[in-house]
């Protein structure tokens, strides 16, 4: 279409240098999942680039940096190996794709039990609540790590993971907790839900089946009141349950849009999911 | 895809001595992690410094990347490339994401406060090569034409998208993509032949 030969095949080497716009990068990733030749090309181009990067840069890494990294190992739990069957094909650039799959499996098990109850507005079953909290504790640390936080914040992250887990338990366990299914649900958001407690004024996103946002973009949550949308936090990766920022107040709905990395002041795209809240 | 190699290429690829260290790292071996760190940290720092052009940010991202190597050690797949390329890839992606999110934020703020305190990211090509080990990069890219080299340096070492490169050079996006793609294919073929880029130390 632009006279540039190759279609999705032709995107591979540009993807290897991270030179694609977000939409193109998403197309390249989709193509790579199904094209062994392009995966091979990607590996080779990356090897060639890494080889071209100086082994001995003008300024070597400082001893202090090494010491900080070694000291931080205590705070960084190692992930278990993946079962061979789900080993990612295009790996390096999506190091955490498998996390979302593991999560998705866990969540599917859990929510299929929860789904028995019917539609919007029911109480969250206790088993589901407990499982949800455990999942939040296990995965939030990992999710935070890949979304670009400074590694020095690891200790802080671990603490906040516990806080998220606690908050999720509180919201989902509140007497007036409502479990709201996504309406719309484009781009893999169809199975996601929001748990909201009006009495606590808090809402939690349960991103079942949701994939990482494309490179350079982020999922962003919104409290919608009438036709005004209030930012409720960004959600870069497929990670775990997240507590929305800000109070529910009189919001009519929660919505999710895809925004440029860093988030937006107001939504700039059509929501991929909307969760209507009852009064 | 480069002539004869085809799908057998990754079985023929030289064994990466760090792959064995990674297996030990996966078991929580800190000495092995130290070996991996010493081997890959210079490259990760070089690439993040080139993209970010801010030494303290580059160190911060390098630290994140190395901790990610530790965290994901059990998931490292040797058939998907060397440890060095794996770490360098993660470092490049993170540096680029950070630069782009800073630019996006600045662009938004610029609409409100015109140009105040704006970080200048716009003098890429030649300066990148000064931050980076200049002669080393030039040597690795000698097989490329001047235009290909310029595009590859701006994309990889400068962390720019093809759209941004197009705007900066004033040439159409498809032309930039063609230069990039041809340049990267050339680099790949040179490496496979053991030409300039493959002669890396250590």
mmCIF file with all atom_site columns, N, CA, C and O in Angstrom, chain A residues 225-246:
data_model
loop_
_atom_site.group_PDB
_atom_site.id
_atom_site.type_symbol
_atom_site.label_atom_id
_atom_site.label_alt_id
_atom_site.label_comp_id
_atom_site.label_asym_id
_atom_site.label_entity_id
_atom_site.label_seq_id
_atom_site.pdbx_PDB_ins_code
_atom_site.Cartn_x
_atom_site.Cartn_y
_atom_site.Cartn_z
_atom_site.occupancy
_atom_site.B_iso_or_equiv
_atom_site.pdbx_formal_charge
_atom_site.auth_seq_id
_atom_site.auth_comp_id
_atom_site.auth_asym_id
_atom_site.auth_atom_id
_atom_site.pdbx_PDB_model_num
ATOM 1  N N  . UNK A 1 225 ? -18.794 9.309  34.466 1.00 0.00 ? 225 UNK A N  1
ATOM 2  C CA . UNK A 1 225 ? -19.997 9.860  35.083 1.00 0.00 ? 225 UNK A CA 1
ATOM 3  C C  . UNK A 1 225 ? -20.663 10.746 34.043 1.00 0.00 ? 225 UNK A C  1
ATOM 4  O O  . UNK A 1 225 ? -20.077 11.736 33.627 1.00 0.00 ? 225 UNK A O  1
ATOM 5  N N  . UNK A 1 226 ? -21.876 10.368 33.618 1.00 0.00 ? 226 UNK A N  1
ATOM 6  C CA . UNK A 1 226 ? -22.507 11.090 32.518 1.00 0.00 ? 226 UNK A CA 1
ATOM 7  C C  . UNK A 1 226 ? -21.621 10.985 31.295 1.00 0.00 ? 226 UNK A C  1
ATOM 8  O O  . UNK A 1 226 ? -21.227 9.893  30.900 1.00 0.00 ? 226 UNK A O  1
ATOM 9  N N  . UNK A 1 227 ? -21.201 12.137 30.722 1.00 0.00 ? 227 UNK A N  1
ATOM 10 C CA . UNK A 1 227 ? -20.286 12.025 29.598 1.00 0.00 ? 227 UNK A CA 1
ATOM 11 C C  . UNK A 1 227 ? -18.879 12.499 29.964 1.00 0.00 ? 227 UNK A C  1
ATOM 12 O O  . UNK A 1 227 ? -18.065 12.795 29.107 1.00 0.00 ? 227 UNK A O  1
ATOM 13 N N  . UNK A 1 228 ? -18.603 12.550 31.277 1.00 0.00 ? 228 UNK A N  1
ATOM 14 C CA . UNK A 1 228 ? -17.247 12.906 31.710 1.00 0.00 ? 228 UNK A CA 1
ATOM 15 C C  . UNK A 1 228 ? -16.486 11.645 32.121 1.00 0.00 ? 228 UNK A C  1
ATOM 16 O O  . UNK A 1 228 ? -17.058 10.743 32.724 1.00 0.00 ? 228 UNK A O  1
ATOM 17 N N  . UNK A 1 229 ? -15.198 11.604 31.784 1.00 0.00 ? 229 UNK A N  1
ATOM 18 C CA . UNK A 1 229 ? -14.373 10.456 32.166 1.00 0.00 ? 229 UNK A CA 1
ATOM 19 C C  . UNK A 1 229 ? -13.229 10.935 33.051 1.00 0.00 ? 229 UNK A C  1
ATOM 20 O O  . UNK A 1 229 ? -12.554 11.899 32.736 1.00 0.00 ? 229 UNK A O  1
ATOM 21 N N  . UNK A 1 230 ? -13.048 10.249 34.157 1.00 0.00 ? 230 UNK A N  1
ATOM 22 C CA . UNK A 1 230 ? -12.019 10.598 35.135 1.00 0.00 ? 230 UNK A CA 1
ATOM 23 C C  . UNK A 1 230 ? -10.948 9.512  35.072 1.00 0.00 ? 230 UNK A C  1
ATOM 24 O O  . UNK A 1 230 ? -11.275 8.327  35.165 1.00 0.00 ? 230 UNK A O  1
ATOM 25 N N  . UNK A 1 231 ? -9.651  9.874  34.917 1.00 0.00 ? 231 UNK A N  1
ATOM 26 C CA . UNK A 1 231 ? -8.601  8.838  34.840 1.00 0.00 ? 231 UNK A CA 1
ATOM 27 C C  . UNK A 1 231 ? -8.586  8.000  36.123 1.00 0.00 ? 231 UNK A C  1
ATOM 28 O O  . UNK A 1 231 ? -8.680  8.549  37.218 1.00 0.00 ? 231 UNK A O  1
ATOM 29 N N  . UNK A 1 232 ? -8.472  6.682  35.969 1.00 0.00 ? 232 UNK A N  1
ATOM 30 C CA . UNK A 1 232 ? -8.471  5.791  37.138 1.00 0.00 ? 232 UNK A CA 1
ATOM 31 C C  . UNK A 1 232 ? -7.251  4.881  37.101 1.00 0.00 ? 232 UNK A C  1
ATOM 32 O O  . UNK A 1 232 ? -7.267  3.787  37.626 1.00 0.00 ? 232 UNK A O  1
ATOM 33 N N  . UNK A 1 233 ? -6.198  5.352  36.459 1.00 0.00 ? 233 UNK A N  1
ATOM 34 C CA . UNK A 1 233 ? -4.956  4.580  36.470 1.00 0.00 ? 233 UNK A CA 1
ATOM 35 C C  . UNK A 1 233 ? -4.691  3.903  35.146 1.00 0.00 ? 233 UNK A C  1
ATOM 36 O O  . UNK A 1 233 ? -5.584  3.677  34.344 1.00 0.00 ? 233 UNK A O  1
ATOM 37 N N  . UNK A 1 234 ? -3.410  3.595  34.923 1.00 0.00 ? 234 UNK A N  1
ATOM 38 C CA . UNK A 1 234 ? -3.025  2.889  33.703 1.00 0.00 ? 234 UNK A CA 1
ATOM 39 C C  . UNK A 1 234 ? -2.694  1.455  34.061 1.00 0.00 ? 234 UNK A C  1
ATOM 40 O O  . UNK A 1 234 ? -2.451  1.120  35.202 1.00 0.00 ? 234 UNK A O  1
ATOM 41 N N  . UNK A 1 235 ? -2.664  0.643  33.040 1.00 0.00 ? 235 UNK A N  1
ATOM 42 C CA . UNK A 1 235 ? -2.556  -0.793 33.203 1.00 0.00 ? 235 UNK A CA 1
ATOM 43 C C  . UNK A 1 235 ? -1.739  -1.284 32.022 1.00 0.00 ? 235 UNK A C  1
ATOM 44 O O  . UNK A 1 235 ? -2.271  -1.597 30.978 1.00 0.00 ? 235 UNK A O  1
ATOM 45 N N  . UNK A 1 236 ? -0.404  -1.250 32.197 1.00 0.00 ? 236 UNK A N  1
ATOM 46 C CA . UNK A 1 236 ? 0.459   -1.468 31.036 1.00 0.00 ? 236 UNK A CA 1
ATOM 47 C C  . UNK A 1 236 ? 0.476   -2.915 30.601 1.00 0.00 ? 236 UNK A C  1
ATOM 48 O O  . UNK A 1 236 ? 0.409   -3.224 29.419 1.00 0.00 ? 236 UNK A O  1
ATOM 49 N N  . UNK A 1 237 ? 0.577   -3.805 31.553 1.00 0.00 ? 237 UNK A N  1
ATOM 50 C CA . UNK A 1 237 ? 0.777   -5.198 31.195 1.00 0.00 ? 237 UNK A CA 1
ATOM 51 C C  . UNK A 1 237 ? -0.429  -6.010 31.504 1.00 0.00 ? 237 UNK A C  1
ATOM 52 O O  . UNK A 1 237 ? -1.376  -5.557 32.117 1.00 0.00 ? 237 UNK A O  1
ATOM 53 N N  . UNK A 1 238 ? -0.349  -7.277 31.059 1.00 0.00 ? 238 UNK A N  1
ATOM 54 C CA . UNK A 1 238 ? -1.434  -8.189 31.334 1.00 0.00 ? 238 UNK A CA 1
ATOM 55 C C  . UNK A 1 238 ? -1.467  -8.547 32.808 1.00 0.00 ? 238 UNK A C  1
ATOM 56 O O  . UNK A 1 238 ? -2.138  -9.160 33.253 1.00 0.00 ? 238 UNK A O  1
ATOM 57 N N  . UNK A 1 239 ? -0.755  -8.111 33.664 1.00 0.00 ? 239 UNK A N  1
ATOM 58 C CA . UNK A 1 239 ? -0.631  -8.563 35.050 1.00 0.00 ? 239 UNK A CA 1
ATOM 59 C C  . UNK A 1 239 ? -1.895  -9.005 35.770 1.00 0.00 ? 239 UNK A C  1
ATOM 60 O O  . UNK A 1 239 ? -2.750  -9.675 35.228 1.00 0.00 ? 239 UNK A O  1
ATOM 61 N N  . UNK A 1 240 ? -2.016  -8.643 36.953 1.00 0.00 ? 240 UNK A N  1
ATOM 62 C CA . UNK A 1 240 ? -3.055  -9.199 37.809 1.00 0.00 ? 240 UNK A CA 1
ATOM 63 C C  . UNK A 1 240 ? -4.103  -8.146 38.104 1.00 0.00 ? 240 UNK A C  1
ATOM 64 O O  . UNK A 1 240 ? -4.094  -7.062 37.545 1.00 0.00 ? 240 UNK A O  1
ATOM 65 N N  . UNK A 1 241 ? -4.995  -8.514 39.017 1.00 0.00 ? 241 UNK A N  1
ATOM 66 C CA . UNK A 1 241 ? -6.018  -7.577 39.457 1.00 0.00 ? 241 UNK A CA 1
ATOM 67 C C  . UNK A 1 241 ? -5.383  -6.252 39.883 1.00 0.00 ? 241 UNK A C  1
ATOM 68 O O  . UNK A 1 241 ? -4.303  -6.227 40.450 1.00 0.00 ? 241 UNK A O  1
ATOM 69 N N  . UNK A 1 242 ? -6.064  -5.158 39.563 1.00 0.00 ? 242 UNK A N  1
ATOM 70 C CA . UNK A 1 242 ? -5.539  -3.839 39.914 1.00 0.00 ? 242 UNK A CA 1
ATOM 71 C C  . UNK A 1 242 ? -6.641  -3.025 40.578 1.00 0.00 ? 242 UNK A C  1
ATOM 72 O O  . UNK A 1 242 ? -7.788  -3.064 40.143 1.00 0.00 ? 242 UNK A O  1
ATOM 73 N N  . UNK A 1 243 ? -6.270  -2.300 41.606 1.00 0.00 ? 243 UNK A N  1
ATOM 74 C CA . UNK A 1 243 ? -7.232  -1.407 42.246 1.00 0.00 ? 243 UNK A CA 1
ATOM 75 C C  . UNK A 1 243 ? -7.260  -0.113 41.445 1.00 0.00 ? 243 UNK A C  1
ATOM 76 O O  . UNK A 1 243 ? -6.214  0.454  41.133 1.00 0.00 ? 243 UNK A O  1
ATOM 77 N N  . UNK A 1 244 ? -8.447  0.350  41.096 1.00 0.00 ? 244 UNK A N  1
ATOM 78 C CA . UNK A 1 244 ? -8.538  1.595  40.329 1.00 0.00 ? 244 UNK A CA 1
ATOM 79 C C  . UNK A 1 244 ? -8.154  2.772  41.224 1.00 0.00 ? 244 UNK A C  1
ATOM 80 O O  . UNK A 1 244 ? -8.486  2.795  42.405 1.00 0.00 ? 244 UNK A O  1
ATOM 81 N N  . UNK A 1 245 ? -7.466  3.775  40.629 1.00 0.00 ? 245 UNK A N  1
ATOM 82 C CA . UNK A 1 245 ? -7.128  4.953  41.429 1.00 0.00 ? 245 UNK A CA 1
ATOM 83 C C  . UNK A 1 245 ? -8.329  5.860  41.517 1.00 0.00 ? 245 UNK A C  1
ATOM 84 O O  . UNK A 1 245 ? -9.061  6.035  40.548 1.00 0.00 ? 245 UNK A O  1
ATOM 85 N N  . UNK A 1 246 ? -8.481  6.463  42.666 1.00 0.00 ? 246 UNK A N  1
ATOM 86 C CA . UNK A 1 246 ? -9.588  7.385  42.866 1.00 0.00 ? 246 UNK A CA 1
ATOM 87 C C  . UNK A 1 246 ? -10.827 6.657  43.362 1.00 0.00 ? 246 UNK A C  1
ATOM 88 O O  . UNK A 1 246 ? -10.897 5.431  43.330 1.00 0.00 ? 246 UNK A O  1
#
